[in-house]
Amino acid sequence: MGANTSHVTDLSENTSLKALVGTESISENDPFWNQLISFTFISPTNSGDSKLLEEAVIPLAKTLIQNNPRTGNFGALVRVFLGRTKELKISTECQDQLFIWQAHNALFMIRCLMKVFIREMSEEELQQQFSFQERAPGSCGEAGSEDLLEELLLNLVHLIVEVPLLDITYSILFEAVTTLLIFFSYQLFHKDILRDGLTYQHIMKGRCLELTSRLVKTLLYNFIRQEKCPPPTAHIFEPKAEGGLLYGLASGVASGLWSVFTLGGAGSSAGIDQDNNLLPLSNQSLLLLLVLVNLTDGPDWPNPFRQAITCFRNTQDTSSLPVEPPHTFQINFNSLYTALCEQQRCDQATLLLYTLLHQNTNMRTYILSRTDMDNLVLPILEILYHVEDRNSHHVYMALIILLILTEDDAFNRSIHEVVLKNISWYTERSLTEISLGSLLILVVIRTIQFNMTRTRDKYLHTNCLAALANMSAQFRSLHQYAAQRIISLFALLSKKHNKVLEQATQSLRGRQGDNVALPDY
C-alpha cells in the first residue's frame, strides 16, 4: 500500500506512507496524493494475508493517530477520496478504469486505517482525527469534523446505491460495504448498546436517512445476484508506462469481522468458507444488511432499516395502500426466494430468512404460497441433520424457521403431498421415496434424540417438540420408517417421564418419611 509498494513487508519503509503519517501537513491539492493512491500493492484475499496486512498497518496507524490532529493528513486523504467519488458514476459509464482504480485505493487505505482507529480510540477521539489545528497553505476550506465524517458516510452510501455493479467496480463496491461495516464495529468494544454515537446518529437520522430504502434494496440485490469475484484480468490496469498495476480484491476485514457479524463463526465447514470467499460482495452486503436491520431503536425514533425490511413488497404487487409505510420499496420476490433457497448453508442467509418470515408479512405469505417449498425446506432440514457440524446459532435459526412454517395448516398439509426421491445427505437409512412431511418428522426426531444424548438443551428440545405438535393434526400417509421413529420417540419420552416421576416420589418420601401418604401418580 502506497506508491511503489508491492508487499506487506515493504509498508513500514515506504516513503509515501511515512509522509502520510509523519509530522508534516500535506495539502489535499498536493501531487503527493496522486502518487500515494497509485500503488502497486496487491490487496489480500485470504485471512492469513489479511492478518499480516493488519499487523503491518497498526504501527503506521498509531503514528498517524499521534500526528494527525496537528497535520490533518487523514482528513486530507478522506477529501481526496470524496473528490474522486463525485465523478465515479461518470467514470464507470466511460469505463475510466484509472479513475476507479485510484478511488478504490484511497478507500482501501481509509478502511485499513479506520479499522485500527476504531479499535484504539473512542468515537469522540475519532472525531478529532477528522479535524485539524493547522493546514498547509493552498488547501481547501476547513470543514467541521462531524460534517466530514457524515460526508464520508453519505458518500459511501451513495457509492453503493448509485454505482452499477460491473467487473471494474466490484472491488470499490466491496470496499464501500466493508468500510461501513467497520464503522459499526464500535459496538464490539462496548458492553452497553450504543445509541448516541456519531455513526449511529448520521445513519439513522442524518442525511443518509433518505437513502434508507435504496440502500436496503441494493444490499438485497447484491445478495440476490451472487456475483463472484471477477477474474484477475478484470482487475488489471495497464498504463502506457512500463510495468503494470494490479489492484486485487481487498477483503482484509472480511475475515477480521467474520466471527462477529455471523451468528456463530465456529463449526462452519471449509466448503462453506470457500463459498463465501467466492462471493465476497454478496456476503459482505448481507452482513451489512443484518447489522443495519438489527440496530436498536433510538429513544424517540424507530430503526428505519428495520422498517424497510419489514414492509417491502413484490414487484408484481400492483395494489395500492391507503398509507404507504415509511421506507417501503418493491423487489422481485421470486429472485429473493431463489437466492434464499440456494444460500442456506451460510448462517447469515438463514438469519435473513428468519427475519423475513418473522417480520415481513408480504414475504411470509409469498413463501407459504409457493408450490416448490421443498427447495427451501430441504436445505433447512440438512442443517438440522448435520447438527453436530453446525454452530448452535445456525441450528436454532433453522429450527425456529421450521416452527414458523409449521404454524400454517396449509403448509402442514402440502408437505405430505411432495414426494422426494433419493435424499443423498440422509445416510442413516436408504430412502428411495419419501414425502417431505415424513422426512421433516425424521429429521426433527433425530435432532431431539441427539439433543437428549449430547447437548441436553432445553430450548432446542422444547421447540423440536413444538414443531412436531404443530404438524401432528395433519399427519397422513406417513413413511413406515417415520411412523416407527414416532413410536420409538414416544416410548423413549414415556420412559424418561416415568423415571423423573419415580425420582420425584423417592425424593419426597425421603424428606417426609415413609409414614406420609402420597397420592398415586
Short mmCIF file of C-alpha atoms in Angstrom, two decimals, residues 96-490:
data_model
loop_
_atom_site.label_atom_id
_atom_site.label_comp_id
_atom_site.label_asym_id
_atom_site.label_seq_id
_atom_site.Cartn_x
_atom_site.Cartn_y
_atom_site.Cartn_z
CA ASP A 96 -12.39 5.06 -16.91
CA GLN A 97 -10.54 2.33 -15.05
CA LEU A 98 -7.71 4.57 -13.87
CA PHE A 99 -10.09 6.88 -12.01
CA ILE A 100 -11.95 3.96 -10.42
CA TRP A 101 -8.66 2.28 -9.51
CA GLN A 102 -7.36 5.36 -7.69
CA ALA A 103 -10.66 5.87 -5.86
CA HIS A 104 -10.56 2.23 -4.78
CA ASN A 105 -7.01 2.58 -3.50
CA ALA A 106 -7.87 5.69 -1.49
CA LEU A 107 -10.86 3.97 0.11
CA PHE A 108 -8.78 0.86 0.79
CA MET A 109 -6.29 2.98 2.74
CA ILE A 110 -9.09 4.71 4.67
CA ARG A 111 -10.60 1.36 5.54
CA CYS A 112 -7.31 -0.09 6.81
CA LEU A 113 -6.64 2.98 8.96
CA MET A 114 -10.22 3.17 10.25
CA LYS A 115 -10.09 -0.40 11.47
CA VAL A 116 -7.17 0.49 13.75
CA PHE A 117 -8.65 3.87 14.74
CA ILE A 118 -11.90 2.31 15.93
CA ARG A 119 -10.09 -0.29 17.98
CA GLU A 120 -7.70 2.22 19.56
CA MET A 121 -9.96 5.18 20.38
CA SER A 122 -13.44 6.34 21.28
CA GLU A 123 -15.79 8.00 18.81
CA GLU A 124 -15.03 11.36 20.38
CA GLU A 125 -11.33 10.81 19.71
CA LEU A 126 -12.13 9.56 16.22
CA GLN A 127 -13.97 12.80 15.58
CA GLN A 128 -10.73 14.66 16.27
CA GLN A 129 -8.99 12.62 13.57
CA PHE A 130 -11.37 14.18 11.05
CA SER A 131 -10.31 17.67 12.18
CA PHE A 132 -7.03 19.53 12.48
CA GLN A 133 -5.47 22.57 14.13
CA GLU A 134 -3.41 23.83 11.23
CA ARG A 135 -3.49 23.31 7.50
CA ALA A 136 -0.93 23.80 4.79
CA PRO A 137 -1.36 26.83 2.51
CA GLY A 138 -3.48 26.23 -0.57
CA SER A 139 -5.69 23.58 0.98
CA CYS A 140 -9.44 23.51 0.63
CA GLY A 141 -11.68 25.25 3.15
CA GLU A 142 -11.88 23.70 6.56
CA ALA A 143 -14.96 21.72 7.49
CA GLY A 144 -16.12 20.54 10.87
CA SER A 145 -15.02 17.09 11.87
CA GLU A 146 -18.55 15.85 12.32
CA ASP A 147 -19.52 17.19 8.89
CA LEU A 148 -16.55 15.44 7.26
CA LEU A 149 -17.44 12.17 8.97
CA GLU A 150 -21.06 12.44 7.83
CA GLU A 151 -19.88 13.39 4.34
CA LEU A 152 -17.78 10.22 4.19
CA LEU A 153 -20.67 8.05 5.38
CA LEU A 154 -23.06 9.72 2.94
CA ASN A 155 -20.65 9.23 0.03
CA LEU A 156 -20.20 5.57 0.89
CA VAL A 157 -23.96 5.05 0.83
CA HIS A 158 -24.27 7.00 -2.43
CA LEU A 159 -21.48 4.91 -3.92
CA ILE A 160 -23.22 1.65 -3.01
CA VAL A 161 -26.65 2.64 -4.33
CA GLU A 162 -25.62 4.57 -7.44
CA VAL A 163 -22.54 2.90 -8.94
CA PRO A 164 -23.55 -0.11 -11.06
CA LEU A 165 -22.04 -3.50 -10.26
CA LEU A 166 -19.56 -4.30 -13.03
CA ASP A 167 -16.25 -6.10 -13.14
CA ILE A 168 -14.37 -2.79 -12.92
CA THR A 169 -16.46 -1.56 -9.96
CA TYR A 170 -16.65 -4.81 -7.99
CA SER A 171 -13.67 -4.02 -5.76
CA ILE A 172 -14.64 -0.47 -4.86
CA LEU A 173 -18.22 -1.51 -4.09
CA PHE A 174 -16.86 -4.24 -1.84
CA GLU A 175 -14.63 -1.69 -0.11
CA ALA A 176 -17.56 0.70 0.42
CA VAL A 177 -19.70 -2.02 2.03
CA THR A 178 -16.82 -3.25 4.18
CA THR A 179 -15.90 0.26 5.34
CA LEU A 180 -19.47 0.83 6.53
CA LEU A 181 -19.26 -2.46 8.42
CA ILE A 182 -16.11 -1.23 10.13
CA PHE A 183 -17.83 1.98 11.21
CA PHE A 184 -20.48 -0.08 13.00
CA SER A 185 -17.87 -2.28 14.69
CA TYR A 186 -17.68 0.26 17.54
CA GLN A 187 -20.36 -1.79 19.27
CA LEU A 188 -17.88 -4.66 19.61
CA PHE A 189 -15.84 -2.69 22.12
CA HIS A 190 -18.75 -1.56 24.33
CA LYS A 191 -20.93 -3.59 26.68
CA ASP A 192 -23.76 -1.06 26.56
CA ILE A 193 -25.87 -0.56 23.45
CA LEU A 194 -24.69 2.48 21.51
CA ARG A 195 -27.44 4.91 20.58
CA ASP A 196 -25.62 8.22 20.82
CA GLY A 197 -22.59 7.51 18.63
CA LEU A 198 -21.81 9.72 15.66
CA THR A 199 -22.06 6.88 13.13
CA TYR A 200 -25.38 5.76 14.60
CA GLN A 201 -26.79 9.30 14.54
CA HIS A 202 -25.66 10.02 10.96
CA ILE A 203 -27.01 6.77 9.55
CA MET A 204 -30.28 6.75 11.48
CA LYS A 205 -31.19 10.44 11.49
CA GLY A 206 -28.83 12.39 9.24
CA ARG A 207 -28.74 12.96 5.51
CA CYS A 208 -28.31 9.20 4.97
CA LEU A 209 -31.88 8.64 6.19
CA GLU A 210 -33.47 9.47 2.84
CA LEU A 211 -31.37 6.74 1.20
CA THR A 212 -32.57 4.01 3.59
CA SER A 213 -34.86 2.14 1.19
CA ARG A 214 -32.38 2.38 -1.70
CA LEU A 215 -29.55 1.05 0.47
CA VAL A 216 -31.59 -1.88 1.77
CA LYS A 217 -32.80 -2.70 -1.75
CA THR A 218 -29.27 -2.54 -3.19
CA LEU A 219 -27.84 -4.77 -0.46
CA LEU A 220 -30.63 -7.29 -1.04
CA TYR A 221 -29.96 -7.28 -4.79
CA ASN A 222 -26.24 -7.77 -4.14
CA PHE A 223 -27.21 -10.85 -2.15
CA ILE A 224 -29.64 -11.99 -4.84
CA ARG A 225 -27.16 -11.63 -7.71
CA GLN A 226 -24.48 -13.75 -6.01
CA GLU A 227 -21.81 -12.22 -8.26
CA LYS A 228 -18.46 -13.95 -7.98
CA CYS A 229 -15.25 -12.00 -7.69
CA PRO A 230 -14.17 -11.10 -11.24
CA PRO A 231 -11.16 -12.93 -12.66
CA PRO A 232 -7.74 -11.29 -12.14
CA THR A 233 -7.74 -9.89 -15.67
CA ALA A 234 -10.71 -7.72 -14.75
CA HIS A 235 -8.64 -6.06 -12.02
CA ILE A 236 -5.57 -5.22 -14.08
CA PHE A 237 -4.99 -1.72 -15.35
CA GLU A 238 -2.17 -1.43 -17.84
CA PRO A 239 -0.85 2.12 -18.17
CA LYS A 240 1.29 3.29 -21.04
CA ALA A 241 4.33 3.43 -18.80
CA GLU A 242 6.46 0.36 -18.44
CA GLY A 243 5.12 -2.14 -15.92
CA GLY A 244 1.63 -2.97 -14.76
CA LEU A 245 -0.53 -2.05 -11.81
CA LEU A 246 -2.51 -4.76 -10.13
CA TYR A 247 -5.35 -3.88 -7.84
CA GLY A 248 -6.90 -7.02 -6.46
CA LEU A 249 -9.91 -7.53 -4.32
CA ALA A 250 -9.39 -6.09 -0.84
CA SER A 251 -11.11 -8.36 1.63
CA GLY A 252 -8.93 -7.94 4.70
CA VAL A 253 -11.66 -7.03 7.15
CA ALA A 254 -13.95 -9.79 5.96
CA SER A 255 -12.07 -12.35 7.99
CA GLY A 256 -11.44 -9.95 10.87
CA LEU A 257 -15.14 -9.30 11.46
CA TRP A 258 -16.41 -12.64 10.21
CA SER A 259 -16.79 -14.32 13.58
CA VAL A 260 -18.62 -11.29 14.96
CA PHE A 261 -21.14 -10.48 12.30
CA THR A 262 -22.07 -14.08 11.56
CA LEU A 263 -24.21 -15.87 14.08
CA GLY A 264 -21.51 -18.15 15.44
CA GLY A 265 -18.35 -18.35 13.42
CA ALA A 266 -17.39 -21.72 14.87
CA GLY A 267 -18.36 -25.02 13.36
CA SER A 268 -18.53 -23.91 9.73
CA SER A 269 -17.09 -26.31 7.21
CA ALA A 270 -14.29 -25.50 4.82
CA GLY A 271 -16.71 -25.77 1.91
CA ILE A 272 -18.91 -23.03 3.36
CA ASP A 273 -15.94 -20.71 3.89
CA GLN A 274 -14.82 -21.35 0.34
CA ASP A 275 -18.27 -20.43 -0.98
CA ASN A 276 -18.17 -17.18 1.00
CA ASN A 277 -14.73 -16.31 -0.37
CA LEU A 278 -16.04 -16.76 -3.91
CA LEU A 279 -18.90 -14.32 -3.24
CA PRO A 280 -17.29 -11.57 -1.14
CA LEU A 281 -19.58 -8.69 -2.18
CA SER A 282 -22.74 -10.74 -1.75
CA ASN A 283 -21.57 -11.97 1.63
CA GLN A 284 -20.47 -8.56 2.92
CA SER A 285 -23.68 -6.93 1.66
CA LEU A 286 -25.75 -9.44 3.59
CA LEU A 287 -23.68 -8.91 6.74
CA LEU A 288 -24.08 -5.14 6.49
CA LEU A 289 -27.82 -5.50 5.91
CA LEU A 290 -28.21 -7.69 9.01
CA VAL A 291 -26.18 -5.25 11.11
CA LEU A 292 -28.32 -2.31 9.96
CA VAL A 293 -31.62 -4.13 10.45
CA ASN A 294 -30.67 -5.20 13.98
CA LEU A 295 -29.58 -1.77 15.20
CA THR A 296 -31.64 -0.79 18.22
CA ASP A 297 -34.33 1.87 18.01
CA GLY A 298 -33.46 5.33 19.25
CA PRO A 299 -35.14 6.89 22.29
CA ASP A 300 -37.67 8.70 20.09
CA TRP A 301 -37.28 7.21 16.61
CA PRO A 302 -37.54 3.69 15.13
CA ASN A 303 -34.82 1.93 13.19
CA PRO A 304 -35.52 2.94 9.55
CA PHE A 305 -33.70 -0.11 8.18
CA ARG A 306 -35.93 -2.43 10.17
CA GLN A 307 -38.92 -0.51 8.86
CA ALA A 308 -37.67 -1.02 5.31
CA ILE A 309 -37.01 -4.76 5.70
CA THR A 310 -40.44 -5.40 7.25
CA CYS A 311 -42.62 -3.65 4.68
CA PHE A 312 -41.10 -4.08 1.21
CA ARG A 313 -43.38 -5.67 -1.38
CA ASN A 314 -43.21 -7.81 -4.50
CA THR A 315 -42.60 -6.07 -7.83
CA GLN A 316 -45.67 -7.91 -9.13
CA ASP A 317 -47.84 -6.41 -6.42
CA THR A 318 -49.75 -3.58 -8.12
CA SER A 319 -52.17 -2.91 -5.28
CA SER A 320 -52.13 0.47 -3.59
CA LEU A 321 -52.16 1.02 0.16
CA PRO A 322 -54.14 3.80 1.86
CA VAL A 323 -50.97 4.81 3.69
CA GLU A 324 -47.53 3.82 2.44
CA PRO A 325 -45.26 2.56 5.23
CA PRO A 326 -42.05 4.57 5.65
CA HIS A 327 -39.02 3.47 3.59
CA THR A 328 -41.01 0.90 1.61
CA PHE A 329 -39.89 -0.35 -1.80
CA GLN A 330 -40.54 -3.21 -4.20
CA ILE A 331 -38.26 -6.11 -5.07
CA ASN A 332 -38.55 -9.32 -7.09
CA PHE A 333 -39.75 -11.92 -4.58
CA ASN A 334 -39.04 -14.84 -6.91
CA SER A 335 -35.37 -13.89 -7.24
CA LEU A 336 -35.07 -13.34 -3.50
CA TYR A 337 -36.72 -16.68 -2.76
CA THR A 338 -34.35 -18.47 -5.15
CA ALA A 339 -31.30 -16.87 -3.52
CA LEU A 340 -32.56 -17.80 -0.04
CA CYS A 341 -33.01 -21.42 -1.12
CA GLU A 342 -29.51 -21.60 -2.59
CA GLN A 343 -27.63 -19.97 0.30
CA GLN A 344 -28.98 -21.67 3.43
CA ARG A 345 -25.62 -23.33 4.06
CA CYS A 346 -24.49 -19.95 5.41
CA ASP A 347 -25.85 -18.94 8.80
CA GLN A 348 -26.25 -15.27 7.81
CA ALA A 349 -28.60 -16.31 4.97
CA THR A 350 -30.59 -18.37 7.46
CA LEU A 351 -30.84 -15.34 9.73
CA LEU A 352 -32.14 -13.27 6.80
CA LEU A 353 -34.76 -15.91 6.04
CA TYR A 354 -35.83 -15.93 9.70
CA THR A 355 -36.01 -12.13 9.74
CA LEU A 356 -38.21 -12.04 6.64
CA LEU A 357 -40.52 -14.83 7.84
CA HIS A 358 -40.84 -13.26 11.27
CA GLN A 359 -41.17 -9.58 10.36
CA ASN A 360 -42.23 -9.20 6.72
CA THR A 361 -45.84 -10.34 6.26
CA ASN A 362 -45.68 -9.93 2.48
CA MET A 363 -42.65 -12.22 2.16
CA ARG A 364 -44.03 -14.79 4.59
CA THR A 365 -47.29 -15.01 2.64
CA TYR A 366 -45.38 -15.38 -0.61
CA ILE A 367 -43.12 -18.15 0.72
CA LEU A 368 -46.04 -20.13 2.15
CA SER A 369 -47.85 -19.87 -1.19
CA ARG A 370 -45.00 -21.43 -3.16
CA THR A 371 -45.61 -24.87 -4.65
CA ASP A 372 -41.90 -25.73 -4.54
CA MET A 373 -41.44 -25.45 -0.78
CA ASP A 374 -39.11 -28.46 -0.88
CA ASN A 375 -36.41 -26.18 -2.37
CA LEU A 376 -36.45 -24.17 0.85
CA VAL A 377 -37.28 -26.84 3.42
CA LEU A 378 -34.66 -29.38 2.30
CA PRO A 379 -31.66 -27.09 2.99
CA ILE A 380 -33.15 -26.29 6.42
CA LEU A 381 -33.54 -29.99 7.17
CA GLU A 382 -29.98 -30.65 6.06
CA ILE A 383 -28.77 -28.07 8.60
CA LEU A 384 -30.60 -29.92 11.39
CA TYR A 385 -29.46 -33.31 10.14
CA HIS A 386 -25.81 -32.25 10.42
CA VAL A 387 -26.40 -30.66 13.82
CA GLU A 388 -23.04 -31.88 15.15
CA ASP A 389 -21.20 -29.96 12.40
CA ARG A 390 -23.09 -26.66 12.77
CA ASN A 391 -22.82 -23.95 15.36
CA SER A 392 -25.72 -23.78 17.81
CA HIS A 393 -26.97 -20.42 16.50
CA HIS A 394 -27.40 -21.81 12.99
CA VAL A 395 -29.31 -24.82 14.31
CA TYR A 396 -31.58 -22.58 16.43
CA MET A 397 -32.41 -20.36 13.46
CA ALA A 398 -33.18 -23.37 11.25
CA LEU A 399 -35.44 -24.83 13.93
CA ILE A 400 -37.29 -21.56 14.51
CA ILE A 401 -37.88 -21.27 10.77
CA LEU A 402 -39.48 -24.72 10.80
CA LEU A 403 -41.52 -23.68 13.81
CA ILE A 404 -42.83 -20.62 11.95
CA LEU A 405 -43.64 -22.67 8.84
CA THR A 406 -45.45 -25.39 10.77
CA GLU A 407 -47.78 -22.82 12.32
CA ASP A 408 -49.51 -22.74 8.91
CA ASP A 409 -52.03 -25.56 8.39
CA ALA A 410 -51.76 -25.35 4.60
CA PHE A 411 -48.03 -25.91 4.85
CA ASN A 412 -48.55 -28.91 7.14
CA ARG A 413 -50.93 -30.45 4.60
CA SER A 414 -48.89 -29.69 1.49
CA ILE A 415 -45.61 -31.18 2.72
CA HIS A 416 -47.19 -34.64 2.74
CA GLU A 417 -48.08 -34.24 -0.95
CA VAL A 418 -44.49 -33.57 -2.06
CA VAL A 419 -42.70 -36.83 -2.85
CA LEU A 420 -38.89 -36.90 -2.74
CA LYS A 421 -36.52 -39.49 -4.10
CA ASN A 422 -33.01 -40.50 -3.07
CA ILE A 423 -32.08 -37.96 -0.40
CA SER A 424 -28.31 -38.23 -0.65
CA TRP A 425 -27.43 -36.48 2.63
CA TYR A 426 -29.70 -38.73 4.72
CA THR A 427 -27.36 -41.66 5.35
CA GLU A 428 -28.94 -43.49 8.30
CA ARG A 429 -31.25 -45.40 6.01
CA SER A 430 -31.80 -45.61 2.26
CA LEU A 431 -34.87 -43.56 1.44
CA THR A 432 -35.69 -44.20 -2.20
CA GLU A 433 -39.04 -42.45 -1.94
CA ILE A 434 -40.48 -40.43 0.92
CA SER A 435 -42.77 -37.45 1.40
CA LEU A 436 -41.35 -34.14 2.51
CA GLY A 437 -43.54 -34.32 5.62
CA SER A 438 -42.19 -37.73 6.62
CA LEU A 439 -38.60 -36.57 6.07
CA LEU A 440 -39.26 -33.50 8.21
CA ILE A 441 -40.53 -35.74 11.00
CA LEU A 442 -37.46 -37.98 10.77
CA VAL A 443 -35.02 -35.09 10.93
CA VAL A 444 -36.77 -33.37 13.84
CA ILE A 445 -36.92 -36.62 15.82
CA ARG A 446 -33.24 -37.26 15.10
CA THR A 447 -32.46 -33.75 16.40
CA ILE A 448 -34.44 -34.48 19.59
CA GLN A 449 -32.56 -37.72 20.20
CA PHE A 450 -29.20 -36.04 19.51
CA ASN A 451 -30.09 -33.32 22.00
CA MET A 452 -31.17 -35.82 24.66
CA THR A 453 -27.88 -37.72 24.45
CA ARG A 454 -25.42 -34.90 23.73
CA THR A 455 -26.27 -31.24 24.28
CA ARG A 456 -29.29 -31.54 26.60
CA ASP A 457 -30.53 -28.10 25.55
CA LYS A 458 -33.99 -27.41 26.97
CA TYR A 459 -34.69 -24.68 24.42
CA LEU A 460 -33.87 -26.94 21.47
CA HIS A 461 -35.86 -29.81 22.93
CA THR A 462 -38.98 -27.72 23.52
CA ASN A 463 -39.02 -26.22 20.03
CA CYS A 464 -38.49 -29.56 18.30
CA LEU A 465 -41.47 -30.99 20.16
CA ALA A 466 -43.49 -27.86 19.37
CA ALA A 467 -42.81 -28.31 15.64
CA LEU A 468 -43.99 -31.93 15.81
CA ALA A 469 -47.09 -30.85 17.74
CA ASN A 470 -47.89 -28.22 15.10
CA MET A 471 -47.75 -30.86 12.35
CA SER A 472 -49.44 -33.68 14.22
CA ALA A 473 -53.02 -32.82 13.23
CA GLN A 474 -52.08 -33.09 9.55
CA PHE A 475 -50.05 -36.32 9.67
CA ARG A 476 -51.08 -38.61 6.83
CA SER A 477 -49.61 -41.28 4.56
CA LEU A 478 -46.50 -41.37 6.70
CA HIS A 479 -43.49 -43.36 5.59
CA GLN A 480 -43.12 -46.63 7.51
CA TYR A 481 -39.78 -45.54 8.95
CA ALA A 482 -41.20 -42.18 10.07
CA ALA A 483 -44.09 -43.89 11.86
CA GLN A 484 -41.64 -46.26 13.54
CA ARG A 485 -39.48 -43.36 14.75
CA ILE A 486 -42.53 -41.58 16.21
CA ILE A 487 -43.42 -44.68 18.25
CA SER A 488 -39.80 -45.08 19.37
CA LEU A 489 -39.67 -41.42 20.45
CA PHE A 490 -42.92 -41.79 22.39
#
